[in-house]
XYZ file of C-alpha atoms in Angstrom:
126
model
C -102.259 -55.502 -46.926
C -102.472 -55.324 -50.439
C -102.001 -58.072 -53.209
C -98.712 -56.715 -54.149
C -97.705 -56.773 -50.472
C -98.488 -60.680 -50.035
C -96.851 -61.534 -53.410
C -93.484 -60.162 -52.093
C -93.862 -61.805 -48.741
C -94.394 -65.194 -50.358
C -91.316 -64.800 -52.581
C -88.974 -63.548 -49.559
C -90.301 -66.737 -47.595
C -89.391 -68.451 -50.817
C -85.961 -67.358 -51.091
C -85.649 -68.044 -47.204
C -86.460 -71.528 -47.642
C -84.365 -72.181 -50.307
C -81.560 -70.245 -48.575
C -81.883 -72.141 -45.164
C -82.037 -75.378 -46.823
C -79.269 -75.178 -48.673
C -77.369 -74.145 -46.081
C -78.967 -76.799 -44.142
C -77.875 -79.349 -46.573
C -74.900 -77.995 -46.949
C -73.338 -78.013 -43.730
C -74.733 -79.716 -41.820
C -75.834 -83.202 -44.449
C -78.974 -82.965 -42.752
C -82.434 -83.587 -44.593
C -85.038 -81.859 -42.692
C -89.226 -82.231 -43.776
C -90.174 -79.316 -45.887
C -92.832 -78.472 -43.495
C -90.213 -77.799 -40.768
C -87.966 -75.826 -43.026
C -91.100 -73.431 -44.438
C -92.399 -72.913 -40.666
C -88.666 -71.695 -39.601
C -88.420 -69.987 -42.972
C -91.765 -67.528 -42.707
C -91.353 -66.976 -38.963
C -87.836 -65.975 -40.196
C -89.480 -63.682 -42.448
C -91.485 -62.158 -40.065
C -89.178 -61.505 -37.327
C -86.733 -60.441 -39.521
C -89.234 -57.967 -41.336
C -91.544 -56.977 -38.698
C -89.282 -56.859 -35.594
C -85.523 -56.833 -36.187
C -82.789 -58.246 -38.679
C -80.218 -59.480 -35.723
C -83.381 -60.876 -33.680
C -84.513 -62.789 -36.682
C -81.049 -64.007 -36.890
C -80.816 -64.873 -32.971
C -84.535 -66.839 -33.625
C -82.851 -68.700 -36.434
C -79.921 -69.467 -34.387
C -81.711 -70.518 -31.258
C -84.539 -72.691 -33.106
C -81.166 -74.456 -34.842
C -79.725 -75.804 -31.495
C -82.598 -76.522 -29.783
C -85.025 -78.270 -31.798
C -82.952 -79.523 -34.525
C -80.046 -79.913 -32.459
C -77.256 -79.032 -34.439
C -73.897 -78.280 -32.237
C -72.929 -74.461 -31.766
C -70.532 -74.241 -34.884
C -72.958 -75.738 -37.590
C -76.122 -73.724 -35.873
C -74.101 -70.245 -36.094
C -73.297 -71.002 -39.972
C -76.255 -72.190 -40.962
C -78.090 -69.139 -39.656
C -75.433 -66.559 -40.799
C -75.903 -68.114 -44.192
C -79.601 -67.807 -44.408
C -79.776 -64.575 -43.567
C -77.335 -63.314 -45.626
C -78.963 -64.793 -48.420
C -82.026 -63.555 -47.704
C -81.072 -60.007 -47.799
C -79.267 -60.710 -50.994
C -82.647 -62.115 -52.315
C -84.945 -59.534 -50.997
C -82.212 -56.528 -52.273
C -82.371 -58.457 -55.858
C -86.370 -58.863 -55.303
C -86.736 -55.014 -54.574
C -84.103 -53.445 -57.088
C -86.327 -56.267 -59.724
C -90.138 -54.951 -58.880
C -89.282 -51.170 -58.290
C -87.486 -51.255 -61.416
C -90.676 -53.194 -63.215
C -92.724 -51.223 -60.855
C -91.319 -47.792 -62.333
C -91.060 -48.579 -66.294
C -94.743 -50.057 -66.368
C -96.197 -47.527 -63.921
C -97.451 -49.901 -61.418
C -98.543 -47.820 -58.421
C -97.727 -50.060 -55.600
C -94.046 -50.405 -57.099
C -93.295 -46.869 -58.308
C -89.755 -45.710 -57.170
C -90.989 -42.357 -55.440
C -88.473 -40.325 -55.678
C -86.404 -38.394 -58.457
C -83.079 -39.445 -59.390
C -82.098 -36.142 -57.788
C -83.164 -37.104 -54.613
C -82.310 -40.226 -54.820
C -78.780 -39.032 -55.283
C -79.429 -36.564 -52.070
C -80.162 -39.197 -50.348
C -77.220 -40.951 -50.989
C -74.999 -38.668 -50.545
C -76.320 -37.208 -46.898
C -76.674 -40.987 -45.135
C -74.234 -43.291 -44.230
């Protein structure tokens, strides 16, 4: 893994923590210790990443009731609302770096594709 591979890891766990607790504090008035929050937050990252988006939100949901015990209504929010805003963060993170990534030639960030098939690509997948 390269250097510009764990620099965008740490800011996705980033914006996971600060999306889950928000939503923690949110809706739920609870205060958890950061150390809690940024051990959910990068195995959130990693499931997510590495395994599956709707398995990283069933880990999310399922470490919410059990451990921290919140009741079915304020666990299924508070997970839904993470993950949403992580994928909001990492498609603003991406769009950010590949567009940095592309202007100042950085290799591991170059957009790698023409705007032509870009555009292809677009138009053929769903």
């Amino acid at each position: 893994m390269s250097i510009v591979d764990t620099v965008i890891y740490a800011l996705l766990v980033i914006v996971y923590y600060m999306f889950l607790k928000t939503a923690l504090e949110v809706f739920t008035y609870k205060k958890l210790r950061n150390y809690s929050i940024l051990m959910i937050s990068i195995l959130g990252v990693v499931v997510s990443l590495k395994v599956d988006l709707f398995l990283g939100i069933l880990v999310l949901f399922i470490l919410l009731l059990r451990p921290i015990k919140l009741n079915l209504k304020e666990a299924l929010v508070v997970a839904l609302t993470a993950e949403f805003g992580f994928l909001l963060g990492m498609i603003v993170i991406m769009f950010i770096l590949t567009t940095a990534g592309t202007v100042f030639g950085i290799k591991g960030l170059e957009l790698n594709m023409t705007w032509e098939e870009l555009f292809h690509y677009i138009t053929t997948h769903p």
